[in-house]
XYZ file of C-alpha atoms in Angstrom:
394
model
C 62.632 131.303 131.584
C 61.930 127.681 130.549
C 59.198 126.816 128.059
C 55.710 126.347 129.271
C 55.975 128.669 132.365
C 52.789 130.582 131.507
C 50.071 129.184 129.260
C 47.913 132.349 129.259
C 48.537 136.012 129.856
C 46.274 139.098 129.704
C 47.448 142.683 130.045
C 44.867 145.399 130.903
C 46.138 148.974 130.339
C 44.797 152.416 129.677
C 46.128 152.789 126.150
C 43.995 152.187 123.089
C 42.639 148.614 122.679
C 45.005 146.435 120.813
C 46.322 142.949 120.472
C 50.149 142.711 120.929
C 52.789 140.126 121.564
C 54.489 139.957 124.936
C 57.711 138.092 125.385
C 59.228 136.933 128.703
C 62.512 135.142 128.292
C 62.081 132.432 125.579
C 58.238 132.444 126.031
C 56.025 134.322 123.605
C 52.456 134.794 124.574
C 49.484 136.680 123.105
C 48.159 139.414 125.331
C 44.557 140.660 125.132
C 43.293 143.931 126.457
C 39.963 144.065 128.320
C 37.884 147.298 128.679
C 40.054 150.036 129.966
C 39.695 150.793 133.588
C 41.944 151.862 136.499
C 41.199 149.711 139.596
C 40.164 151.631 142.696
C 42.756 150.017 144.919
C 45.571 151.813 143.021
C 45.650 154.654 145.584
C 45.204 152.422 148.545
C 48.353 150.219 148.092
C 51.744 151.704 149.115
C 53.623 149.159 146.964
C 54.538 148.836 143.359
C 52.842 145.571 142.547
C 50.081 143.871 144.315
C 48.402 140.649 143.223
C 46.847 137.265 143.989
C 47.743 133.641 143.301
C 45.129 130.894 143.115
C 46.833 127.512 143.772
C 45.890 124.226 142.094
C 47.845 121.043 141.342
C 47.879 121.604 137.605
C 48.383 125.300 137.416
C 48.869 128.537 139.390
C 46.610 131.370 138.233
C 47.888 134.910 138.863
C 46.303 138.337 138.791
C 48.553 141.223 139.736
C 48.351 145.045 139.371
C 51.231 147.430 138.564
C 50.320 150.324 140.729
C 52.566 152.724 139.002
C 51.332 152.155 135.493
C 47.800 150.934 136.183
C 48.361 147.784 134.074
C 46.626 144.509 135.186
C 48.232 141.172 134.363
C 46.411 137.905 134.360
C 47.519 134.422 133.386
C 48.526 130.951 134.539
C 51.767 129.161 135.437
C 51.872 125.625 134.276
C 52.808 123.114 135.425
C 52.632 124.096 139.087
C 55.984 123.353 140.632
C 58.958 125.139 142.144
C 60.972 125.312 138.856
C 58.389 127.069 136.872
C 57.200 129.305 139.702
C 60.766 130.514 140.297
C 61.177 131.193 136.533
C 57.976 133.271 136.517
C 58.962 135.187 139.589
C 62.160 136.293 137.819
C 60.064 138.973 136.071
C 59.932 140.961 139.305
C 63.227 142.932 139.471
C 64.282 144.553 142.788
C 64.379 147.854 140.969
C 60.693 147.633 140.244
C 59.813 148.237 143.918
C 58.019 146.234 146.611
C 55.972 143.294 145.382
C 53.174 141.648 147.445
C 51.179 138.555 146.407
C 48.446 136.884 148.309
C 47.378 133.183 148.310
C 44.915 131.031 150.190
C 46.058 128.637 152.976
C 45.219 125.505 150.898
C 47.405 122.482 150.032
C 50.444 123.640 148.258
C 50.891 127.027 149.802
C 54.198 126.047 151.549
C 56.330 125.794 148.432
C 54.713 128.929 146.830
C 55.499 130.933 150.118
C 59.067 129.673 150.133
C 59.690 130.612 146.449
C 58.146 134.028 146.954
C 60.374 134.675 149.915
C 63.505 133.470 147.980
C 62.574 135.901 145.098
C 62.133 138.818 147.557
C 58.340 138.981 147.211
C 56.229 139.572 150.286
C 53.807 136.608 150.640
C 50.343 136.996 152.365
C 48.510 133.871 153.358
C 44.725 134.124 153.342
C 42.250 132.220 155.603
C 39.978 130.257 153.206
C 36.730 130.473 155.143
C 36.878 134.175 155.886
C 37.981 134.833 152.306
C 34.902 133.014 150.997
C 32.755 135.151 153.246
C 34.261 138.233 151.860
C 33.420 137.016 148.337
C 29.703 137.463 149.118
C 26.856 135.813 147.390
C 27.900 133.878 144.307
C 26.187 135.471 141.252
C 28.277 133.731 138.602
C 30.368 130.684 138.212
C 33.398 130.539 140.446
C 36.653 130.335 138.478
C 40.392 130.442 139.091
C 40.580 133.870 137.662
C 37.850 135.180 139.891
C 39.645 133.608 142.944
C 42.882 135.244 142.083
C 41.221 138.627 141.396
C 39.465 138.525 144.766
C 42.750 137.898 146.546
C 44.327 140.836 144.746
C 41.451 143.100 145.513
C 41.432 142.237 149.204
C 45.083 142.594 149.552
C 44.989 146.015 147.708
C 42.299 147.239 150.098
C 44.082 145.784 153.087
C 41.086 143.667 153.899
C 42.678 140.234 153.432
C 41.975 137.922 156.312
C 45.611 136.762 156.976
C 47.009 133.605 158.560
C 50.380 133.275 160.196
C 53.200 131.959 158.044
C 55.430 129.829 160.445
C 59.145 129.604 160.073
C 60.592 126.572 158.270
C 61.424 124.631 161.437
C 57.866 125.026 162.740
C 56.537 123.713 159.481
C 58.729 120.685 159.678
C 57.453 120.050 163.265
C 53.857 120.279 162.028
C 54.651 117.796 159.216
C 56.109 115.337 161.703
C 53.122 115.724 164.026
C 50.681 115.106 161.141
C 52.662 111.989 160.163
C 52.585 110.718 163.710
C 48.784 111.261 163.964
C 48.274 109.505 160.648
C 50.261 106.471 161.739
C 48.454 106.229 165.119
C 45.026 106.381 163.266
C 46.077 103.724 160.886
C 47.340 101.551 163.875
C 43.970 101.819 165.586
C 42.147 100.946 162.369
C 44.194 97.695 162.007
C 43.580 96.698 165.761
C 39.831 97.272 165.128
C 40.034 95.025 161.969
C 41.369 92.228 164.105
C 38.565 92.571 166.676
C 35.974 92.745 163.924
C 37.249 89.483 162.262
C 37.241 87.660 165.568
C 33.650 88.865 166.440
C 32.373 88.055 162.931
C 33.621 84.502 163.227
C 32.281 84.078 166.808
C 35.447 83.829 168.878
C 35.407 85.007 172.507
C 36.139 88.665 173.104
C 39.818 89.606 173.009
C 39.547 92.397 175.521
C 41.280 95.724 175.676
C 45.046 95.673 174.960
C 45.022 92.061 173.705
C 47.328 92.881 170.823
C 49.855 94.743 172.917
C 51.063 91.957 175.289
C 52.748 88.570 174.806
C 49.852 86.835 176.526
C 47.274 88.504 174.333
C 49.031 87.601 171.156
C 49.522 83.985 172.283
C 45.814 83.755 173.006
C 44.939 85.257 169.618
C 47.217 82.697 167.855
C 45.313 79.868 169.585
C 41.930 81.312 168.693
C 43.097 81.738 165.039
C 44.089 78.025 164.771
C 40.996 76.642 166.554
C 38.028 78.914 165.468
C 38.910 81.043 162.409
C 38.508 79.972 158.836
C 41.590 80.132 156.486
C 40.522 83.478 155.131
C 40.059 84.819 158.645
C 43.476 83.547 159.779
C 44.965 85.342 156.656
C 43.139 88.536 157.665
C 44.581 88.460 161.228
C 48.095 87.570 160.005
C 48.025 90.494 157.499
C 46.857 92.893 160.279
C 49.497 91.800 162.674
C 52.222 92.262 160.063
C 50.864 95.838 159.379
C 50.807 96.581 163.063
C 54.355 95.568 163.523
C 55.452 97.770 160.565
C 53.414 100.663 161.979
C 54.928 100.263 165.455
C 58.418 100.488 163.869
C 57.680 103.627 161.970
C 55.861 105.147 165.008
C 59.017 104.614 167.183
C 61.123 106.427 164.431
C 58.796 109.378 164.198
C 58.343 109.585 168.000
C 62.093 109.827 168.583
C 62.337 112.623 166.089
C 59.437 114.554 167.737
C 61.144 114.241 171.138
C 64.284 115.747 169.592
C 62.315 118.601 168.097
C 60.502 119.256 171.415
C 63.854 119.650 173.231
C 65.035 122.075 170.556
C 62.028 124.406 170.596
C 62.075 126.806 173.535
C 58.253 127.101 173.885
C 57.740 123.381 173.801
C 60.209 122.838 176.615
C 58.507 125.598 178.804
C 55.026 124.177 178.177
C 56.181 120.719 179.083
C 57.644 121.939 182.327
C 54.747 124.176 183.464
C 51.578 122.337 182.314
C 50.478 119.204 184.096
C 49.627 116.306 181.604
C 51.302 118.012 178.657
C 54.074 115.736 177.431
C 56.798 116.741 175.079
C 54.846 115.722 171.966
C 51.729 117.714 173.062
C 53.877 120.653 174.085
C 55.468 120.628 170.612
C 52.008 120.570 168.949
C 50.726 123.417 171.091
C 53.836 125.592 170.362
C 53.774 124.787 166.658
C 50.228 125.892 166.124
C 49.730 128.573 168.862
C 53.086 130.231 168.122
C 54.527 133.048 170.237
C 53.112 136.225 171.789
C 50.586 138.403 170.067
C 49.031 135.985 167.697
C 45.613 135.761 169.400
C 43.680 138.644 170.798
C 42.166 136.382 173.334
C 42.704 132.684 174.581
C 39.132 131.937 173.351
C 40.392 132.450 169.775
C 42.968 129.789 170.345
C 40.339 127.290 171.498
C 38.448 127.961 168.305
C 41.619 127.298 166.300
C 41.990 123.953 167.983
C 38.347 123.082 167.221
C 37.264 122.623 170.826
C 34.682 125.431 170.793
C 30.964 124.600 170.977
C 28.755 125.299 168.052
C 25.400 126.859 168.611
C 24.102 127.213 165.045
C 23.744 125.001 162.108
C 22.473 125.451 158.613
C 18.780 124.751 158.158
C 18.437 123.646 161.770
C 19.306 120.000 160.970
C 21.979 119.804 163.646
C 21.407 120.135 167.413
C 23.492 122.742 169.211
C 26.313 122.041 171.680
C 28.590 119.988 169.327
C 32.266 120.681 168.880
C 33.320 122.556 165.685
C 36.128 120.062 165.021
C 37.943 122.590 162.893
C 41.743 123.096 162.913
C 44.442 120.533 163.083
C 43.123 117.099 164.216
C 46.506 116.116 165.800
C 46.500 119.046 168.112
C 42.901 118.410 169.137
C 43.631 114.689 169.799
C 46.717 115.437 171.900
C 45.156 118.157 174.118
C 42.183 115.865 174.681
C 44.513 113.096 175.859
C 46.299 115.639 178.077
C 42.999 116.523 179.589
C 42.304 112.951 180.428
C 45.310 112.907 182.696
C 43.501 115.082 185.130
C 41.385 112.090 186.153
C 44.303 111.181 188.396
C 43.857 112.135 191.993
C 47.272 113.772 192.136
C 46.450 116.083 189.266
C 46.163 119.897 190.206
C 42.728 120.206 188.571
C 41.425 116.799 189.584
C 38.588 118.398 191.693
C 37.285 120.383 188.643
C 37.597 117.237 186.523
C 35.749 115.131 189.020
C 32.984 117.688 189.444
C 32.270 117.842 185.696
C 32.553 114.101 185.380
C 30.053 113.482 188.207
C 27.585 116.106 186.720
C 27.912 115.014 183.051
C 30.525 112.426 182.115
C 34.315 111.871 181.863
C 34.477 112.853 178.156
C 32.951 116.234 178.799
C 35.352 116.722 181.740
C 38.389 115.895 179.601
C 37.122 118.382 176.993
C 36.726 121.073 179.451
C 40.194 120.404 180.891
C 41.622 120.456 177.355
C 40.166 123.911 176.776
C 41.786 125.139 179.997
C 45.208 123.621 178.897
C 44.945 125.601 175.588
C 44.098 128.791 177.320
C 47.021 128.384 179.786
C 49.357 127.518 176.878
C 48.388 130.854 175.100
C 49.215 132.869 178.172
C 52.626 131.041 178.665
C 53.570 131.570 175.087
C 52.500 135.249 175.253
C 54.919 135.687 178.087
C 57.744 134.123 176.095
C 56.982 136.223 173.020
C 59.377 135.645 170.022
C 61.556 133.518 172.315
C 58.980 130.710 172.145
C 59.905 129.890 168.527
C 63.654 129.992 169.010
C 65.275 126.755 167.632
C 68.222 125.782 169.896
C 70.980 123.365 169.162
C 70.501 119.778 170.313
């Protein structure tokens, strides 16, 4: 083990209180004993070692219990990276028996889960919001040690609210989809900057799509020369250069997403069976909704996407009837755009869309249609089962 893997370690046992030296590899650490106790979850866990990992950018805080001996180990792994985590995991030998560690689904969990799997340790991914609820009222300062201990206790009692850990190719698809959404958001922001500059300096309105056609760009160039100040012209030129660069990157990412959509079985089926769902939207639906058996009901999937309607807010400061907007923004954006396609008269659900649009508005109709698409996608993926996530050759 390389130097600096663990910066702190604590061993809790049932032997008389004492301070002793504990050596792992080339690292020597001072271990301190807390008041003797045997955790209650010892009899509930059918494994040899159970524990929790609290993930931060600077360090990983661990808290794990040796069920056979009753010893409780606490400490930190620093710096928090693959190399030092792999060195720390070397302490768990296959002869010691099954090892299970829990962590929250926060930024950084991917490499931790991959290293745990590589070391033969069973990884459990906890849902952060539900885990916080199980923590209960906060009576003392929240610390990394307390978070790691909570994960260990919940896992030991089999009360951990677990998330699905996708296979590697699905995680890659999610990363590409997030990149695509980020580029699209940035593209829209630069277009809005151009319109804002022109409005601020009193030019005629450019109109929708003025920056996507040759005629619109030529008109913008004319307005820049006649009506914008030197600083305004520089702002527009900078925005146009950024838009050109973003368009080039969007084209690269879009091509990669189309390849991934053709390789994922569930995405191909969704694209074929759902009207308005293109290959990119189908890939997003399959990447987050997964195969069969993940949701007890399609309503749970709608909640995952963030399209469910909230009816309660803290202190009554928010009116009911708003979207929760939880879950992946890219998936929510894509299914909303898919719902908008049902405004076409040839769409199979156009009558439903038109009814809602006449009664309320088009946005509400698109949201309602997006929920229907998510529910249908769940049923289709349930039919496919594990086959939905099969990664075929191009």
